[in-house]
Short mmCIF file of C-alpha atoms in Angstrom, two decimals:
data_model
loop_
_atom_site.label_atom_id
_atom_site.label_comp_id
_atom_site.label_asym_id
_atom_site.label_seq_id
_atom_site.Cartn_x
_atom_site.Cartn_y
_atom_site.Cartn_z
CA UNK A 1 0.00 0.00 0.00
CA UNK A 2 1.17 3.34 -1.24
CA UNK A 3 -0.16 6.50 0.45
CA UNK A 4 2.33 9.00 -0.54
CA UNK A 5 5.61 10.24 -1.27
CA UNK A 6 7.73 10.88 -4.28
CA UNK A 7 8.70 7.35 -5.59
CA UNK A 8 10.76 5.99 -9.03
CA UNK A 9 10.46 2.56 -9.13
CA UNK A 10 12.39 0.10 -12.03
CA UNK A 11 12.02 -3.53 -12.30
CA UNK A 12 14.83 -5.84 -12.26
CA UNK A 13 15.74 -8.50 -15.06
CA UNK A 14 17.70 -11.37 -15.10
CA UNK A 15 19.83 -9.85 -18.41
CA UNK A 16 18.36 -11.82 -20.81
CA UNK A 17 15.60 -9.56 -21.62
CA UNK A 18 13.01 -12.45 -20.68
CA UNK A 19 12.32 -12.09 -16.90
CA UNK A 20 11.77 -9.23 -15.87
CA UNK A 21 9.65 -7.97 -12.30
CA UNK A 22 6.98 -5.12 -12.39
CA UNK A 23 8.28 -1.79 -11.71
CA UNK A 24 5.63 -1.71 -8.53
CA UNK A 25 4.18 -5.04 -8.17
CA UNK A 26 5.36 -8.56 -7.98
CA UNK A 27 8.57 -10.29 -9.74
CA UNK A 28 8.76 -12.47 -12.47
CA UNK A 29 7.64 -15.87 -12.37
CA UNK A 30 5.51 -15.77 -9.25
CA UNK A 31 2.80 -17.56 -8.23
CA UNK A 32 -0.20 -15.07 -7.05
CA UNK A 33 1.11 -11.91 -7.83
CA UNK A 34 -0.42 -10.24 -5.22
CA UNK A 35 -2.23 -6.63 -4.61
CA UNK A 36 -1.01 -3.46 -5.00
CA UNK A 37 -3.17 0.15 -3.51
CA UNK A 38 -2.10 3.79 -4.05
CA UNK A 39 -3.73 6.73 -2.24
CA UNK A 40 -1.50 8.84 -3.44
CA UNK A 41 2.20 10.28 -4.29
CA UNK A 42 4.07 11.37 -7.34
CA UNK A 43 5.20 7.95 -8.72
CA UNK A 44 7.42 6.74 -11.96
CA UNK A 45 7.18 3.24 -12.20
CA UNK A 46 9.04 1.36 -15.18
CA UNK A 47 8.66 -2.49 -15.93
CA UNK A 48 11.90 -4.87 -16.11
CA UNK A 49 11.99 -7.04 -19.49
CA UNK A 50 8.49 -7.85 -20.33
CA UNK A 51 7.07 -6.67 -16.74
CA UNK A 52 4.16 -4.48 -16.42
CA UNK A 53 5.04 -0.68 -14.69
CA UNK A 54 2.34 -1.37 -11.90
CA UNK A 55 0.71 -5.07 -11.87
CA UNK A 56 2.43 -8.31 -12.39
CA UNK A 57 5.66 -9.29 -13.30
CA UNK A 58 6.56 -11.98 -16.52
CA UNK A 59 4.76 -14.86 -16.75
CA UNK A 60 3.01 -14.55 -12.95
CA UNK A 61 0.05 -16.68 -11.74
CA UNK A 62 -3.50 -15.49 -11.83
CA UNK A 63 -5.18 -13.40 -8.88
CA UNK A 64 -2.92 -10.04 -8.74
CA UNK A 65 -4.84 -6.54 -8.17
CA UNK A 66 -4.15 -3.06 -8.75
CA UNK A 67 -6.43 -0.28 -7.23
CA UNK A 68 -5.55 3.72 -7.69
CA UNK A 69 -7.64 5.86 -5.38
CA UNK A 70 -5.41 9.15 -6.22
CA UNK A 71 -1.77 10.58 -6.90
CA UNK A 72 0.21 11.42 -9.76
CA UNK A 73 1.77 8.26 -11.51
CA UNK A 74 3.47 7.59 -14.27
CA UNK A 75 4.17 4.30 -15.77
CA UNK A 76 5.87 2.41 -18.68
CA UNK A 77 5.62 -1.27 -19.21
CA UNK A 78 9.20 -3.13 -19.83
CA UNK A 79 10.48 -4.89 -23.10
CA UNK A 80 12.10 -7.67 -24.06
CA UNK A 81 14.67 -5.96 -26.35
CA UNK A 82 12.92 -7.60 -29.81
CA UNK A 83 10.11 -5.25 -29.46
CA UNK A 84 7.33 -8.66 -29.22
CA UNK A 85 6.66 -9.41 -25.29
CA UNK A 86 5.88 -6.11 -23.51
CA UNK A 87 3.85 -5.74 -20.40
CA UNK A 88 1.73 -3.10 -19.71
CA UNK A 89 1.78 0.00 -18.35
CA UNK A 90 -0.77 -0.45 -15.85
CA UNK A 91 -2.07 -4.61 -15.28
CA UNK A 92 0.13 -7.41 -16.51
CA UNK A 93 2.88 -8.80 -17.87
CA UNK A 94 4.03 -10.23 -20.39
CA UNK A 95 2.45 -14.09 -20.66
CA UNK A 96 1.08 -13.63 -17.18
CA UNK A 97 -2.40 -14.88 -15.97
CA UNK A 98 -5.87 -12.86 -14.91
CA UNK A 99 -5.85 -10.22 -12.83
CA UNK A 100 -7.50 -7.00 -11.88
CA UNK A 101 -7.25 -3.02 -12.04
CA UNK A 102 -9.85 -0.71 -10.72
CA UNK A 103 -8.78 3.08 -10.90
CA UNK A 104 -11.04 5.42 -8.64
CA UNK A 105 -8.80 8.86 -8.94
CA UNK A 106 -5.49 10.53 -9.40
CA UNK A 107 -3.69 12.08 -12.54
CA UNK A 108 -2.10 8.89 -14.60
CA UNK A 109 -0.50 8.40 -17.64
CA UNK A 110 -0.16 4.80 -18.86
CA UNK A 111 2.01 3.78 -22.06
CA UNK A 112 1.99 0.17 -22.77
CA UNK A 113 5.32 -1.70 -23.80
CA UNK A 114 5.72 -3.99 -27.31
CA UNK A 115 1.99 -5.07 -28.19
CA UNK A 116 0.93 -4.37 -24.18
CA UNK A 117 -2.00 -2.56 -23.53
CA UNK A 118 -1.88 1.04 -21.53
CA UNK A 119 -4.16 -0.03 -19.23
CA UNK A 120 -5.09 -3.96 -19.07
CA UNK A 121 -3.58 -7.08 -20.54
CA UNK A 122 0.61 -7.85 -21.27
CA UNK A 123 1.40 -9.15 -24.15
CA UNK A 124 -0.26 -12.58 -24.79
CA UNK A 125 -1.84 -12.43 -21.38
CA UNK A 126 -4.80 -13.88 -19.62
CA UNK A 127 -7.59 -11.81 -19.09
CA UNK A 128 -7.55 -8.73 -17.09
CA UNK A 129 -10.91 -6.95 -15.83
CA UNK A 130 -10.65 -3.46 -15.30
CA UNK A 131 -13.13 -0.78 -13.45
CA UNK A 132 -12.77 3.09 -13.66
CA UNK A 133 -14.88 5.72 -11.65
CA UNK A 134 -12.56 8.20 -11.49
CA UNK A 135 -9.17 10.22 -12.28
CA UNK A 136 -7.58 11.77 -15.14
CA UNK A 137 -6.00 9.26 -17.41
CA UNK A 138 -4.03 9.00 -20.66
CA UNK A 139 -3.55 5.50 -21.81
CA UNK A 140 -1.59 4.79 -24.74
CA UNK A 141 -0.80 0.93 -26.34
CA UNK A 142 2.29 -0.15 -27.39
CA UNK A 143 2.93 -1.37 -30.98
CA UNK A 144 5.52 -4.67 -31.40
CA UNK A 145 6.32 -7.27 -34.03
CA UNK A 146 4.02 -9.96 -35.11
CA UNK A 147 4.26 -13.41 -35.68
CA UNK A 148 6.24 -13.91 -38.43
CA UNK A 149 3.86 -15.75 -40.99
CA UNK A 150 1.30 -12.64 -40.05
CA UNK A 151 0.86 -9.66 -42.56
CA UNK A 152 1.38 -6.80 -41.35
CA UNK A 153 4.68 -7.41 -39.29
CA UNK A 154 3.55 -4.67 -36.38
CA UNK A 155 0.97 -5.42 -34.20
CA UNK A 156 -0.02 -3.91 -30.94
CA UNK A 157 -2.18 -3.76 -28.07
CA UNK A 158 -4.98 -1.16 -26.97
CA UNK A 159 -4.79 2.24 -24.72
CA UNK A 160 -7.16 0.38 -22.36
CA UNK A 161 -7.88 -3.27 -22.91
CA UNK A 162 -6.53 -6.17 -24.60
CA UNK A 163 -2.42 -6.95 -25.72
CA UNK A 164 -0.70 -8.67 -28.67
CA UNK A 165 -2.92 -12.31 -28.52
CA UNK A 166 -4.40 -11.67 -25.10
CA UNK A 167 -8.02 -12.71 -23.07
CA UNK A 168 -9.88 -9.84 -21.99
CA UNK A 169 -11.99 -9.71 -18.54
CA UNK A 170 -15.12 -7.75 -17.76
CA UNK A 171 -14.62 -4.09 -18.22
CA UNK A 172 -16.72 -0.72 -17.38
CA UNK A 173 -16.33 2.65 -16.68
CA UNK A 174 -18.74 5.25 -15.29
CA UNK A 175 -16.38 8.44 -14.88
CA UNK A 176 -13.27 10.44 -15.35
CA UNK A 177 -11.68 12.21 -17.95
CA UNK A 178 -9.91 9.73 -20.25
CA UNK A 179 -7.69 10.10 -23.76
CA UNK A 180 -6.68 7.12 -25.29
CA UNK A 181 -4.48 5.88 -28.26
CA UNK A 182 -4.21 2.34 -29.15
CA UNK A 183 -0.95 0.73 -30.71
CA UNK A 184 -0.90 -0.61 -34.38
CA UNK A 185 -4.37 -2.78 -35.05
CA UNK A 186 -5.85 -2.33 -31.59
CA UNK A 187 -8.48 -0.51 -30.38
CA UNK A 188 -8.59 2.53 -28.37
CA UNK A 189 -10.79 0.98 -25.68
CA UNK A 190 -11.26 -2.89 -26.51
CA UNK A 191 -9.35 -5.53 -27.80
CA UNK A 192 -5.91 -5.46 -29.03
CA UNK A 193 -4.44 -7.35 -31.94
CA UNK A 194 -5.77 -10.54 -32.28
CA UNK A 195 -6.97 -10.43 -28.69
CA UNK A 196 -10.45 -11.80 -27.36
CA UNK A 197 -13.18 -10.03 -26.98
CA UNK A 198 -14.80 -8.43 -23.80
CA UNK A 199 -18.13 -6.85 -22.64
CA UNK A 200 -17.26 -3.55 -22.17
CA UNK A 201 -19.89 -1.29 -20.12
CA UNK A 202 -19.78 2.91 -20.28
CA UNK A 203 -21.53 4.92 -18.07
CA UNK A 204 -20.34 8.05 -17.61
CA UNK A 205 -17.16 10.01 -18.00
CA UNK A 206 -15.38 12.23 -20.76
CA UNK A 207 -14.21 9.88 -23.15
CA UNK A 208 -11.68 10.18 -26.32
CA UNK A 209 -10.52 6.76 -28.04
CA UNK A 210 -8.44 7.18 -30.68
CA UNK A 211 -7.76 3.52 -32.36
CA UNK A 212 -4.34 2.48 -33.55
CA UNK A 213 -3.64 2.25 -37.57
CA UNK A 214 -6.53 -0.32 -38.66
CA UNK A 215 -7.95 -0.36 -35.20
CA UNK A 216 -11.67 1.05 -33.87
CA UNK A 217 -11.24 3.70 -31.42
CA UNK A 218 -14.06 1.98 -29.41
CA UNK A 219 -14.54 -1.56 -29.91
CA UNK A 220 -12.01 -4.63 -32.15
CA UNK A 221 -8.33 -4.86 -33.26
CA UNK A 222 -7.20 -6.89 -36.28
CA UNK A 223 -8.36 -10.37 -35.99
CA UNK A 224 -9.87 -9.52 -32.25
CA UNK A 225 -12.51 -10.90 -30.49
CA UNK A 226 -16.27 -8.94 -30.84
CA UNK A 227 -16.47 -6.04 -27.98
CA UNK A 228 -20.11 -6.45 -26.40
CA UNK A 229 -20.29 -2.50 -25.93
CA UNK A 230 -23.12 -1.54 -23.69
CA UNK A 231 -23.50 2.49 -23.40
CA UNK A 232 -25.88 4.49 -21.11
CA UNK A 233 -24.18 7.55 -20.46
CA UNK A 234 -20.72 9.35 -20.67
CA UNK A 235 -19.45 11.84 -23.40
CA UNK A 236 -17.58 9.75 -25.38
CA UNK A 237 -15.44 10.52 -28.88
CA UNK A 238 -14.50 7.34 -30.53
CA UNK A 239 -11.97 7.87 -33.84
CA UNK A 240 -11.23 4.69 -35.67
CA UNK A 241 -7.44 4.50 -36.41
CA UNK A 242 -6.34 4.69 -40.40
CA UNK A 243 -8.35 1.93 -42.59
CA UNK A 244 -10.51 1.60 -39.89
CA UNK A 245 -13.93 2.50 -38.34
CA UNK A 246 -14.98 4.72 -35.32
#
């Protein structure tokens, strides 16, 4: 539990750019990753190889949390070096299992590493749920290379969502001010690249999704899972990324 204070945090590696530990979080390889609470603080928080900023480290076991109730935080999820396992900036890592983030307040800005979401799923993650009431957030997906029998190369994940080949958990969010860019052929709020789908509930807040290149800015990546988009409130600006709809 964080409840202020000015904090950088960096996650550690094992120098072969495929462990890595979360910046704030768990390490790499752990069982139940644990939960993680900030109240508040100025935070930096920067994921080792292929470990999300804040959330779980590479290749953790299902169960981890991560609630924000306030502060200033920003957070970058960690590489592997061959720009194709990221984790993200806020939720998992890289090949990790479910978890959780619920984000209530505070001033955040979230950039995903290679094909990790901002805000959600690592790349080729299990499913991550994710609530949002509150704060002022900028979320922005990280683009990566594909598989190598895919065309196009790049692929990515989405500002607040899914990764690179990811599950996606049950999602809402009823207020806050929120901007949003998602990484190449991901959505701005929804599924990355060739990611599941998710229902995905919005009720309130000040909304603008920009999709990645090919991407929607509210709803599927390339070759992603159907978004189940329920909306009942909310000002919301959805812009489909290039070759793609809003």
């Amino acid at each position: 539990v964080i409840w202020d204070g000015n904090i950088t945090a960096i996650g550690g590696g094992d120098g072969s750019g495929d462990h890595g530990g979360a910046g704030i979080g768990s390490g790499s390889s752990t069982g139940n990753p644990g939960t993680v609470t900030i109240h508040g603080g100025t935070i930096i928080a920067i994921g080792g190889a292929r470990g999300a900023g804040i959330g779980s480290g590479r290749a953790n076991g299902a169960g981890g949390s991560v609630t924000i109730n306030g502060g200033d935080i920003t957070t970058t999820g960690g590489d592997d070096g061959a720009d194709d396992n990221g984790g993200a900036g806020i939720g998992s890592g890289a090949s990790a299992s479910s978890g959780s983030v619920a984000i209530h307040g505070g001033i955040i800005h979230a950039y995903g590493g290679a094909n990790a979401a901002g805000i959600g799923s690592g790349s080729r993650s299990g499913a991550v749920a994710f609530t949002i009431t509150g704060g002022t957030i900028t979320a922005v997906g990280g683009t990566g290379i594909g598989e190598f029998d895919e065309a196009p190369s790049s692929s990515g994940g989405a500002g607040i969502g899914g990764g690179y080949v990811t599950g996606n958990g049950d999602c809402s969010i009823s207020g806050g001010t929120i901007t949003v860019q998602g990484g190449y052929g991901s959505a701005g709020i929804g599924s990355g690249f060739k990611s599941n789908g998710m229902p995905l509930t919005m009720s309130g807040g000040t909304i603008t999704a920009t999709g990645g290149e090919n991407g929607a800015g509210i709803g599927s990546g390339i070759l992603g899972g159907g978004v189940d988009l329920a909306v009942s409130g909310g000002r919301i600006t959805a812009i489909g990324g290039t070759n793609a709809q809003d």
